Coordinates of C-alpha atoms in Angstrom, one line a residue:
X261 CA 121.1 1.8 -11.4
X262 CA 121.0 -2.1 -11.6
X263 CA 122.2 -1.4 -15.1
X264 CA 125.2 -0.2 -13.9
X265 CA 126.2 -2.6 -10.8
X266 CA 125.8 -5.5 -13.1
X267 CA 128.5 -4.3 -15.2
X268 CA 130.7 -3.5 -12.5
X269 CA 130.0 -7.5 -11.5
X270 CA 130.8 -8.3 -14.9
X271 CA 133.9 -6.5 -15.0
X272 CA 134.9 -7.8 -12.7
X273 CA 134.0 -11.3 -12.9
X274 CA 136.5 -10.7 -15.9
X275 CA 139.2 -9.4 -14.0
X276 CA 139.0 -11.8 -12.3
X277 CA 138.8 -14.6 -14.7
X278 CA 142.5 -13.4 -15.9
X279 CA 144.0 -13.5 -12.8
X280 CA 142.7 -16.9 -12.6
X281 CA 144.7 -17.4 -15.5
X282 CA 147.7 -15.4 -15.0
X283 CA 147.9 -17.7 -11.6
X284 CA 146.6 -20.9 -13.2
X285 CA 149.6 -20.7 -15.8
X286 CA 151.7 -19.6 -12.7
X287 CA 151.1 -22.6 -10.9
X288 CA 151.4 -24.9 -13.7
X289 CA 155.1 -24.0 -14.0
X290 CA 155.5 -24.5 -10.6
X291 CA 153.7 -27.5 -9.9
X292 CA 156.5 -29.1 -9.1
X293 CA 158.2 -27.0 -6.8
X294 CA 155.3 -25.7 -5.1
X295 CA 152.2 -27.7 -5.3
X296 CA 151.5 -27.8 -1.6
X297 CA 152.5 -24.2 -1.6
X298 CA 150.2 -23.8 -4.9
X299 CA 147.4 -26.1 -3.2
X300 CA 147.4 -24.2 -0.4
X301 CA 147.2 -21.0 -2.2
X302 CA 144.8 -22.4 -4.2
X303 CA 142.5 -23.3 -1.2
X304 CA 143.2 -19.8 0.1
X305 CA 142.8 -18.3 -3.3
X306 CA 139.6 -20.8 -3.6
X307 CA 138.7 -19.0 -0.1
X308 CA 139.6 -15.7 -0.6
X309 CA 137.9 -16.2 -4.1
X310 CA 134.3 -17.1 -2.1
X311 CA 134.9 -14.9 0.5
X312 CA 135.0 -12.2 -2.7
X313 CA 132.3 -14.2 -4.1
X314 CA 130.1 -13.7 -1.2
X315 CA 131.0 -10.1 -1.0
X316 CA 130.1 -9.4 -4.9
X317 CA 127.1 -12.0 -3.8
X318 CA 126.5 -9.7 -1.0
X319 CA 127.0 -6.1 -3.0
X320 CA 124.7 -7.8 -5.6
X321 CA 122.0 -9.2 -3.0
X322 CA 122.4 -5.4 -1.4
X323 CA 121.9 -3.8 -4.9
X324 CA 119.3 -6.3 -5.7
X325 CA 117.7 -5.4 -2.3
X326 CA 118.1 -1.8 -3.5
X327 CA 116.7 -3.0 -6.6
X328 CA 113.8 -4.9 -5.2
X329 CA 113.3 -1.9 -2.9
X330 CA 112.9 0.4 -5.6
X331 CA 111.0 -2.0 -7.6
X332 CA 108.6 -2.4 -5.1
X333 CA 108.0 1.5 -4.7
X334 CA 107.9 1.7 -8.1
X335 CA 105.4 -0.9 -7.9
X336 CA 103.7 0.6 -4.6
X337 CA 103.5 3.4 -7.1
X338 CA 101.8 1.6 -9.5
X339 CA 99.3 -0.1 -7.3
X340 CA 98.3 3.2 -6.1
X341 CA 98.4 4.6 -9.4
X342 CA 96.4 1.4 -10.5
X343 CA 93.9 1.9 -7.0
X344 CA 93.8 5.1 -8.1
X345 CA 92.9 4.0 -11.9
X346 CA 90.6 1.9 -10.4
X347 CA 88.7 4.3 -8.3
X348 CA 88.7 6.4 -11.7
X349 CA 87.4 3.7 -13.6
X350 CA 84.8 2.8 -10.8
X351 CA 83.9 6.4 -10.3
X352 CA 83.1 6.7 -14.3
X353 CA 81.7 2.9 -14.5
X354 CA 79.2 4.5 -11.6
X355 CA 78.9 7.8 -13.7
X356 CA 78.6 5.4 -17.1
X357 CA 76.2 3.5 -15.3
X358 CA 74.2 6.7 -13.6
X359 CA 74.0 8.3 -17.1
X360 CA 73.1 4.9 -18.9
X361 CA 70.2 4.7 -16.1
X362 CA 69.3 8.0 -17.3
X363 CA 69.5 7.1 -20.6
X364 CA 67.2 4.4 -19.7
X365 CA 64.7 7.1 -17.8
X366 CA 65.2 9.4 -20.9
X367 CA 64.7 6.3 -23.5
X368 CA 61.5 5.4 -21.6
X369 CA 59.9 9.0 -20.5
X370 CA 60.7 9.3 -24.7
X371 CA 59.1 6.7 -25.3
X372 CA 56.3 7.5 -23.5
X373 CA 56.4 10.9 -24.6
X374 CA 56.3 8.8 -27.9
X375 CA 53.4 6.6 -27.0
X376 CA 51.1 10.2 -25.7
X377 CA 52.3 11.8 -28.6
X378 CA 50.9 9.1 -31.2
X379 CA 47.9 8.8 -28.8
X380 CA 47.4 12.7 -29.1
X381 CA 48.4 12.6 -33.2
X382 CA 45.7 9.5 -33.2
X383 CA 43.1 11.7 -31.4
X384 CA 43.8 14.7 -33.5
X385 CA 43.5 13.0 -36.7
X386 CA 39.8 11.7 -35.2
X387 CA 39.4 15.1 -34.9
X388 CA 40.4 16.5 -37.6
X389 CA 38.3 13.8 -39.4
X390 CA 35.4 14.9 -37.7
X391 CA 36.1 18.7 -37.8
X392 CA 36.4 17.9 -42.0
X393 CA 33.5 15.7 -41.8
X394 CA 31.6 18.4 -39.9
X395 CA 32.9 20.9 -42.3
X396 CA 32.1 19.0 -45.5
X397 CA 28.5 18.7 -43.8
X398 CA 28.5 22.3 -43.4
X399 CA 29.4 23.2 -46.9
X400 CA 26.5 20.7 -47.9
X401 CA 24.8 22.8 -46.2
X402 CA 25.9 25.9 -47.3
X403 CA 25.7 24.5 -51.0
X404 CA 21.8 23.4 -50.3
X405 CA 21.6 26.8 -48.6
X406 CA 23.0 29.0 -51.8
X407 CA 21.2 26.9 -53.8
X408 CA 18.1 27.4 -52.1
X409 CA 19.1 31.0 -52.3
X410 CA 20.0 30.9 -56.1
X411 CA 16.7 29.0 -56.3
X412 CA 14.8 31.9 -54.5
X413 CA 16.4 34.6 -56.2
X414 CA 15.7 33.1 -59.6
X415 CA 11.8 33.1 -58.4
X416 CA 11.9 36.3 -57.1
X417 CA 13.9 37.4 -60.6
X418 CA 11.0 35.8 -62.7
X419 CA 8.8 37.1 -60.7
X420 CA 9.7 40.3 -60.8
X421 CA 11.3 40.2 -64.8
X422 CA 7.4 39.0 -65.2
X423 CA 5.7 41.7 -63.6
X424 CA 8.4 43.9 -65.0
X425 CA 7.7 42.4 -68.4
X426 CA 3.6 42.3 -67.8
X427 CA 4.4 46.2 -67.2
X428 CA 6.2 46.9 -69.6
X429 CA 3.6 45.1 -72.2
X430 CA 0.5 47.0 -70.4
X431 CA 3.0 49.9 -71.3
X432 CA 3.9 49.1 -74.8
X433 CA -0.3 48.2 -74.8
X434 CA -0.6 52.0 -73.9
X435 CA 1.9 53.4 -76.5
X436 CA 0.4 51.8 -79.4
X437 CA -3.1 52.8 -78.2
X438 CA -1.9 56.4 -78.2
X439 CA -0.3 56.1 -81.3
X440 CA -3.7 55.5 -82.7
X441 CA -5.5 58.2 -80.7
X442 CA -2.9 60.4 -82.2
X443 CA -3.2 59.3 -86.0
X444 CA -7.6 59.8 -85.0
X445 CA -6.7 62.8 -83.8
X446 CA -4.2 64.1 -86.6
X447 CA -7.2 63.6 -89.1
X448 CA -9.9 65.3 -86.8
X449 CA -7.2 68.1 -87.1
X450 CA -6.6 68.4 -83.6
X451 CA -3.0 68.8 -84.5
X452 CA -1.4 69.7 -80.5
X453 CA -3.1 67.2 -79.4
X454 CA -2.5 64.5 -81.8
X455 CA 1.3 65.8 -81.2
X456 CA 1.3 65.3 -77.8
X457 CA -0.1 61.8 -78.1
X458 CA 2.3 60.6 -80.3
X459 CA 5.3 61.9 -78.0
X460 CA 3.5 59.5 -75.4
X461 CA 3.2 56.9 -77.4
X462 CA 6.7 56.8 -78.4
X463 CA 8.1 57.5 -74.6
X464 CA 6.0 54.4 -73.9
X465 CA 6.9 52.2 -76.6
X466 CA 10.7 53.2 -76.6
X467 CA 11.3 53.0 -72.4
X468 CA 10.1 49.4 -72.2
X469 CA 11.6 48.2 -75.5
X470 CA 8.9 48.1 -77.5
X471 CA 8.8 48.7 -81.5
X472 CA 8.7 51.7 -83.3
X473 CA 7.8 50.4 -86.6
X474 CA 4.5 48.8 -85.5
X475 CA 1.7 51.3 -87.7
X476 CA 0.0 52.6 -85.2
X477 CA 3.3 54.1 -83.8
X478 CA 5.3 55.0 -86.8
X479 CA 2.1 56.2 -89.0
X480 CA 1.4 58.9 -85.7
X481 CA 5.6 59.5 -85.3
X482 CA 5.0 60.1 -89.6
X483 CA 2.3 62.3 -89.4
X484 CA 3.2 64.8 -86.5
X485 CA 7.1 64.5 -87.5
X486 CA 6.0 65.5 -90.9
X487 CA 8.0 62.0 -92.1
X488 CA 5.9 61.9 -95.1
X489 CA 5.3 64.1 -98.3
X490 CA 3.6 63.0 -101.6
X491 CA 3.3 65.1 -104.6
X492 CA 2.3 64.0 -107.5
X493 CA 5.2 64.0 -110.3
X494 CA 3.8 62.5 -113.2
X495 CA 1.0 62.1 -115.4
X496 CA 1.1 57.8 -115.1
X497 CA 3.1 55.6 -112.7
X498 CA 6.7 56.4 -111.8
X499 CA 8.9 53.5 -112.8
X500 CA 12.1 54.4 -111.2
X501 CA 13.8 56.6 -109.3
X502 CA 17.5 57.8 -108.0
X503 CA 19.3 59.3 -106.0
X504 CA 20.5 62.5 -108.6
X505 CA 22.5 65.4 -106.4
X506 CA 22.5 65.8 -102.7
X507 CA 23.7 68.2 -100.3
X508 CA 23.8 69.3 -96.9
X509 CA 20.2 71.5 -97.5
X510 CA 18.6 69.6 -100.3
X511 CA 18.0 66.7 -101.9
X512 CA 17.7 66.1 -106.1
X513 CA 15.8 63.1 -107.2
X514 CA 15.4 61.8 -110.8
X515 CA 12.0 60.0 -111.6
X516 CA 11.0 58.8 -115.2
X517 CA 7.6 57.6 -116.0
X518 CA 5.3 55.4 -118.1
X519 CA 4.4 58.6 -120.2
X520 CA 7.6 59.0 -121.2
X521 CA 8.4 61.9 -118.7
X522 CA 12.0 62.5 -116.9
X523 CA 11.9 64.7 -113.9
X524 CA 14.1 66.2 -111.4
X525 CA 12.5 67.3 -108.0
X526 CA 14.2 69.3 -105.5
X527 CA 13.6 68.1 -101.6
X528 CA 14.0 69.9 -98.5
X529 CA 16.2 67.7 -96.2
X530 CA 15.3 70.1 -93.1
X531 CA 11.4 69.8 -93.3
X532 CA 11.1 66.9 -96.2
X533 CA 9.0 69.0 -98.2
X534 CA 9.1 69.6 -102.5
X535 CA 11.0 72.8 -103.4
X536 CA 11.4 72.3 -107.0
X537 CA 10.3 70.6 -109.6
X538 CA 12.3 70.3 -113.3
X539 CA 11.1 68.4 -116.4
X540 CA 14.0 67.2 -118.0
X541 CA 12.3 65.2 -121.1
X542 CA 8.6 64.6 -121.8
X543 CA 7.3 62.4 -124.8
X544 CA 4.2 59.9 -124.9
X545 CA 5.7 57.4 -127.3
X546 CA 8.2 56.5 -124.5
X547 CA 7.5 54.2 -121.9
X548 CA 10.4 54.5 -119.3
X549 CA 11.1 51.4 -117.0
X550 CA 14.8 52.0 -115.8
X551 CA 17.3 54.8 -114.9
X552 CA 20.8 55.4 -114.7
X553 CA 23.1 58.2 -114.0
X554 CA 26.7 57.5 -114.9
X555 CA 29.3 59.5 -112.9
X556 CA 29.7 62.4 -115.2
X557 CA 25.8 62.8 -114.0
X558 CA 24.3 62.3 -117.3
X559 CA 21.3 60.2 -116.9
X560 CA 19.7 57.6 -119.2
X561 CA 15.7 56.3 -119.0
X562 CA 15.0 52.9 -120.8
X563 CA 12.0 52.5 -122.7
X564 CA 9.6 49.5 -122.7
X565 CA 10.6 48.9 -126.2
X566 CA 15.1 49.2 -125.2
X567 CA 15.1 52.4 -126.6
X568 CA 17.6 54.5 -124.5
X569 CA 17.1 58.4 -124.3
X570 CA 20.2 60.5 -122.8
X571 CA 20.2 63.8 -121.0
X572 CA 23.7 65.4 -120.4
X573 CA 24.9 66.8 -117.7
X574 CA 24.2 70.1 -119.5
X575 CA 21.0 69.3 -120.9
X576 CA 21.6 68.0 -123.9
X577 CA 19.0 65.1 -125.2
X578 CA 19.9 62.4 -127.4
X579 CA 18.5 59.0 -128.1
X580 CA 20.3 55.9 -128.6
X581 CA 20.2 52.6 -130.4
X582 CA 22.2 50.7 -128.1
X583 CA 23.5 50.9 -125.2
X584 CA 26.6 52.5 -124.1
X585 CA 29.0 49.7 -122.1
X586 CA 28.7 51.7 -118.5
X587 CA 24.5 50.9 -118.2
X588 CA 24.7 47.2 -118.9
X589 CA 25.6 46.3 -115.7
X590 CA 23.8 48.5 -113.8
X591 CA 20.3 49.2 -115.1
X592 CA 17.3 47.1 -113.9
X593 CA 16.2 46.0 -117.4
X594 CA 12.8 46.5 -117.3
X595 CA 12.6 44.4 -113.5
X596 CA 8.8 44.7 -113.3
X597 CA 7.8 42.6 -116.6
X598 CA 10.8 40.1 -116.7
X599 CA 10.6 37.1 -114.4
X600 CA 14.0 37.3 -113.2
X601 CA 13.9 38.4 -108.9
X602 CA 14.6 41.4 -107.3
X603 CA 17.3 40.7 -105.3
X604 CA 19.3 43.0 -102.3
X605 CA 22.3 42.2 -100.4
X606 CA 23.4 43.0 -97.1
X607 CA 26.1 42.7 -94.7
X608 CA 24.6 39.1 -93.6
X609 CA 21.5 38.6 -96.0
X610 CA 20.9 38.5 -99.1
X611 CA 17.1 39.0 -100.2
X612 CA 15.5 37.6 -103.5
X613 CA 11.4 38.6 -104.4
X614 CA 9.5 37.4 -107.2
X615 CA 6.6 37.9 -108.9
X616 CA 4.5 35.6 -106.6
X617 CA 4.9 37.9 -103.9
X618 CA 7.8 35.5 -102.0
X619 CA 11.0 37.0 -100.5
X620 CA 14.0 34.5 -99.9
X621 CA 16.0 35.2 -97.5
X622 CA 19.7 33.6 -97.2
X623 CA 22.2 34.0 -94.1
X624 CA 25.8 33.9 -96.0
X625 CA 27.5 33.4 -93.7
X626 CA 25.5 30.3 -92.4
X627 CA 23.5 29.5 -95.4
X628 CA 20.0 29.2 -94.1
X629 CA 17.3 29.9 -96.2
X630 CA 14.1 31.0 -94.7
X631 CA 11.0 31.8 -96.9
X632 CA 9.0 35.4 -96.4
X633 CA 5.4 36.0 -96.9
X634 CA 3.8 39.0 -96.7
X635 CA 3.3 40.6 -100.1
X636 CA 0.3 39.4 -101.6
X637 CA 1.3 40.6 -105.2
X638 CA 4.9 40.7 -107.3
X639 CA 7.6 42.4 -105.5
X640 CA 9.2 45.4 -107.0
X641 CA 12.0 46.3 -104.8
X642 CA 14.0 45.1 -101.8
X643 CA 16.3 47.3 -99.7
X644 CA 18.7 46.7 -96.3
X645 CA 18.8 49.2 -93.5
X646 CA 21.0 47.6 -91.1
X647 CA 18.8 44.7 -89.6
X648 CA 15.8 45.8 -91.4
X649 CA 14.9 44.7 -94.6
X650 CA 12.3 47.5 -96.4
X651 CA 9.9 45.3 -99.4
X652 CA 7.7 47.5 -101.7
X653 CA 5.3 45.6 -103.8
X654 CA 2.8 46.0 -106.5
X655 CA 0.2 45.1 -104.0
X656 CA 0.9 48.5 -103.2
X657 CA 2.3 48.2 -99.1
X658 CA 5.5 49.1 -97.9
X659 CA 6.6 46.3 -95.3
X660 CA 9.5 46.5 -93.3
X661 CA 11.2 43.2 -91.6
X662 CA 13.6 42.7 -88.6
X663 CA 15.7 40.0 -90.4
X664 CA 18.2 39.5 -87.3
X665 CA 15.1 38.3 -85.4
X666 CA 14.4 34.3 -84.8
X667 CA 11.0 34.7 -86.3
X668 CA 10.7 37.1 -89.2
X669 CA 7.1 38.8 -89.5
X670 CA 6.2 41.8 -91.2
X671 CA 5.1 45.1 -90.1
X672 CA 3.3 47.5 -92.8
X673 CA 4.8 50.8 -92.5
X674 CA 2.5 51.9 -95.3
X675 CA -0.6 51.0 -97.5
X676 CA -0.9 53.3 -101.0
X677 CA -3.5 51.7 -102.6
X678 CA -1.6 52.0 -105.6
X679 CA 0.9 49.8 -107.2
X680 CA 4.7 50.9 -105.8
X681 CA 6.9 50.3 -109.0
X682 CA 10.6 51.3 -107.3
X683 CA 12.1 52.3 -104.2
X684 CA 15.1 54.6 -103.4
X685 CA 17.3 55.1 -99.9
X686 CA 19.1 58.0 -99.0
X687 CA 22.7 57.6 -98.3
X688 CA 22.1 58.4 -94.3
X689 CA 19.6 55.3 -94.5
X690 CA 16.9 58.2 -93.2
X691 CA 14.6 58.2 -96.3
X692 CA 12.8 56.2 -98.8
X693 CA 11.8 57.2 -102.1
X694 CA 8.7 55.9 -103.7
X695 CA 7.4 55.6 -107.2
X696 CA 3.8 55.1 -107.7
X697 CA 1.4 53.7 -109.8
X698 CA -0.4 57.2 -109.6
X699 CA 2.6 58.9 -110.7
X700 CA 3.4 60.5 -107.1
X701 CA 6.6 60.4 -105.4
X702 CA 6.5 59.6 -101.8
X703 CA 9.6 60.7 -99.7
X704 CA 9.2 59.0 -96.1
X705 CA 11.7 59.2 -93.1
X706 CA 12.6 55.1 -91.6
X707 CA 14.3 57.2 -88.9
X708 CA 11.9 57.0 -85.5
X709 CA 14.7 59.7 -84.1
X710 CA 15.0 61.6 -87.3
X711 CA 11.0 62.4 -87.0
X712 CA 10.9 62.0 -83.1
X713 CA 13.7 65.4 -83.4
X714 CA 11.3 67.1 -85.7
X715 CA 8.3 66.2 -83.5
X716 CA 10.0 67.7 -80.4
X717 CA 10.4 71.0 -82.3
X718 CA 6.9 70.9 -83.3
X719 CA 5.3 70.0 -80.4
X720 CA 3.9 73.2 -78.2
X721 CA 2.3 71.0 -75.4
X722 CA 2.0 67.8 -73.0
X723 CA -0.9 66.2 -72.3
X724 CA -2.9 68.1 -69.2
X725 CA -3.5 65.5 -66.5
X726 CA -7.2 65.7 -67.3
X727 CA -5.8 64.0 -70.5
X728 CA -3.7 61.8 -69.3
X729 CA -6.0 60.0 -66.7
X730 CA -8.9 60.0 -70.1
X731 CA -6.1 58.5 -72.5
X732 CA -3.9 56.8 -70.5
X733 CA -5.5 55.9 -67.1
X734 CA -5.3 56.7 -63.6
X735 CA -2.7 53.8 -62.1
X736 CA 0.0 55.4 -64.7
X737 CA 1.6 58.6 -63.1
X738 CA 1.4 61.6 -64.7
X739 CA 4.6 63.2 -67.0
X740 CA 5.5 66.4 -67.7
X741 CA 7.8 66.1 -70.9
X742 CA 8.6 70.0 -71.7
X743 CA 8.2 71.0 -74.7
X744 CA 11.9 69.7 -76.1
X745 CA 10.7 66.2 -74.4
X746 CA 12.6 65.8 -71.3
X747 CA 10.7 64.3 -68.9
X748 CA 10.2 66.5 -65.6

C-alpha cells in the first residue's frame, strides 16, 4: 500500500512540476504586463502550492500514519511472534537443559554402573583366579590321586601277574612231573594210565603257557600218541633219506645205506606205522652217502667213492660215471666226511653246523650272529619249522631250538644212542625222518596237536580222584576231561 501512495505523490509532484512550467513560461511573457498580477498569483499559486503541499504532506503523514500503523502491528506481530519464539526457545533451552541434566544423571549412574561393573569384573577375575587356582590344585590332586591309583593297581597287577605266574609255574612244575610219571608208567606197561597222565600233563603245561617240547612232556605226548616208530631198514647206517611219494593215506620214503642198499618203505600217515617195505638196489661194494630224486621220480644214491647208481621210475638200474647236470646242484656230496657246514635257511634265519658240533645262527634281516651249543659231536643236519630250528647230530640227539626267543637253549626231543646221519620233514611240517647209524629209520611226529589228537582217541580214561590227589595233590581241584578231552 505505501508502494502505491508514493507513486501517486510522485505523479503528482510531476504534474505538478509542469504546470509550474507551463505557468513559469506564462508569466515570463507577461512579466511586463502583469507582474504584480503574476506576483500575486505567484504568492497565491506559492500558497495554494503549500496549502497542496501540506495536503499531499498531510495524505502522506496519514498514509505514513497508516503505514506506521500497520508497521507497528506487523511488528506487534512480530514481537509476539518473537515472545512467542522466545517462550519456545526457553521452553526447549529448559527441556535442552532438563535432558542434558539427565544426560548428566545418566552419564554419572553409567559411570557408576561403570565403576561397580569393573569392581564386579575385578572381583570375578579374583575369583575366577582362585576358582582356577583351586581347580588346578584339584587336578594335582586328582593327578597324585590316579597316580596313586595307577601306582596301586600296578602292585596289585604284579602281585597278582606273580601269584598268577608262581601258579602257573607250580602248574607247569605239575605237568612236567606227570609227563614223567607217564613215560615211568608207559614202560611198566600200565598203558591207561600212563595215557591219562600224559593228557594231564599236557592240559597243564599248555593252559599256563608252558612248553611242549620239554622231554619229559613230548617223550610221554610220543609215547601214548604213538609219535614214534623205528624199524630197522638196513643192514649198516642209513645215510640219507627223502621224501619219495606221498599221499593223503601213506607216505613213501627212500633210504640208501652204507651197505650199498636202496630202499623204499611205505608209512602209514593215520597211525605212523611201517606198511611196506621195497628193496630197490642192494650191493656191498657201494657205500651210499647222498640221494636224489629228479622230477620224473628216478632216484640216484652216491657212493663214497662218486660213483652214481640210477633206478628209473620203472625200475630200471643203471650206474653212471658222471653225473647227469640235474644232481649237481642238489645232492649233499657226501656232507658227513667233507668239512664244508650244513647249512638251513628260513624265513628270518639262516643256520650253519659244523663238524665241531657249533650251529651259527644269522638273522637276515638284521644280521646278528649268535653262536649255538648243544651238540657235543659234528652236526649232520639242520631243519626250520616255523620258529623252531630241529639239529640232528652224530652225537646221536635230536635237539630242537626256539630261535625267535631272546635266549636260545636247547631242548632234546630225543637221545638214540646211535649216530643220526640225515634228517627228513614232511611237507605238513608234522614229521621227521631219521637215518641211523644202526640202519633204522625213525619217523617222529614234531606236532604236540598232531599226537595230542591221536592221544585223545586212544585214551579210554581220566585219572580217578584217588589219582589225582596221589599224582597231582590235594590243593589242585579235580578234572574230569572225557574221554575226547574236554574238560567237564
Amino acid at each position: 500500500m505505501s508502494f502505491s501512495l508514493s507513486r501517486r505523490y510522485l505523479t503528482y509532484i510531476l504534474n505538478s512540476f509542469f504546470m509550474m512550467l507551463i505557468l513559469g513560461t506564462m508569466m515570463y511573457q507577461n512579466v511586463q504586463i502583469q507582474h504584480e498580477l503574476d506576483a500575486a498569483k505567484d504568492s497565491i499559486s506559492i500558497l495554494e502550492k503549500k496549502e497542496k503541499d501540506a495536503e499531499i504532506v498531510k495524505s502522506i503523514s496519514s498514509q505514513m500514519e497508516e503505514i506506521a500503523y500497520q508497521q507497528k502491528y506487523v511488528s506487534d506481530m512480530e514481537r509476539e511472534e518473537a515472545v512467542q519464539q522466545a517462550q519456545i526457545a526457553q521452553k526447549m533451552r529448559l527441556s535442552a537443559e532438563k535432558e542434558r541434566q539427565l544426560a548428566t544423571e545418566s552419564e554419572m549412574k553409567a559411570m557408576s554402573a561403570l565403576s561397580l561393573a569393573e569392581d564386579q569384573k575385578h572381583i570375578a577375575d579374583e575369583q575366577r583366579k582362585n576358582a582356577e587356582q583351586q581347580r588346578m590344585a584339584a587336578e594335582e590332586q586328582r593327578k597324585q590321586a590316579e597316580e596313586q591309583r595307577h601306582i596301586a593297581e600296578n602292585e596289585r597287577e604284579i602281585a597278582v601277574k606273580a601269584k598268577t605266574e608262581s601258579n602257573k609255574l607250580r602248574l607247569i612244575t605239575i605237568g612236567r612231573n606227570l609227563g614223567t610219571m607217564a613215560v615211568n608208567q608207559y614202560a611198566a606197561n600200565n598203558k591207561d594210565l600212563a595215557m591219562a597222565l600224559a593228557y594231564t600233563a599236557w592240559y597243564f603245561i599248555s593252559t599256563n603257557d608252558g612248553n611242549l617240547f620239554t622231554p619229559e612232556v613230548f617223550e610221554a605226548l610220543t609215547l601214548t600218541g604213538s609219535g614214534r616208530v623205528e624199524s630197522k631198514e638196513h643192514q649198516a647206517g642209513v645215510s640219507a633219506l627223502l621224501v619219495f611219494d606221498k599221499n593223503a593215506v601213506t607216505t613213501k620214503i627212500v633210504s640208501c645205506g652204507r651197505y650199498g642198499e636202496i630202499i623204499e618203505t611205505t608209512f602209514s600217515n593215520t597211525d605212523n606205522r611201517i606198511t611196506g617195505r621195497k628193496v630197490l638196489f642192494s650191493d656191498k661194494a657201494y657205500d651210499f652217502r647222498d640221494l636224489y630224486i629228479d622230477k620224473f621220480k628216478n632216484i640216484f644214491a652216491m657212493s663214497y667213492d662218486n660213483k652214481l647208481v640210477k633206478v628209473s621210475h620203472t625200475g630200471k638200474i643203471s650206474v653212471l660215471t658222471s653225473f647227469p647236470e640235474s644232481t649237481k646242484n642238489d645232492m649233499k656230496r657226501g656232507k658227513i666226511v667233507k668239512e664244508n657246514n650244513v647249512v638251513a635257511e628260513g624265513d628270518v634265519f639262516v643256520a650253519a653246523g659244523n663238524k665241531k658240533g657249533e650251529i651259527i645262527l644269522k638273522n637276515k634281516k638284521t644280521g646278528d650272529v649268535k653262536k649255538l651249543n648243544g651238540h657235543s659231536s659234528a652236526i649232520t643236519d639242520l631243519v626250520f619249522v616255523d620258529n623252531s630250528l630241529f639239529s640232528c647230530s652224530l652225537d646221536g640227539e635230536l635237539l630242537i631250538w626256539n630261535v625267535s626267543s631272546s635266549v636260545v637253549s636247547p631242548v632234546i626231543l630225543l637221545d638214540k644212542g646211535v649216530w643220526i646221519y640225515d634228517m627228513e620233514k614232511s611237507n605238513d611240517n608234522q614229521t621227521l625222518w631219521l637215518g641211523c647209524g644202526d640202519g633204522s629209520i625213525t619217523a617222529l611226529f614234531i606236532s604236540p596237536k598232531k599226537m595230542l589228537a591221536r592221544l585223545k582217541n586212544r585214551k579210554k580214561r581220566d585219572l580217578t580222584i584217588q589219582e589225582w590227589k596221589e599224582y597231582v595233590g590235594d590243593d589242585v581241584p579235580y578234572i574230569s576231561f572225557g574221554k575226547m578231552g574236554t574238560g567237564k
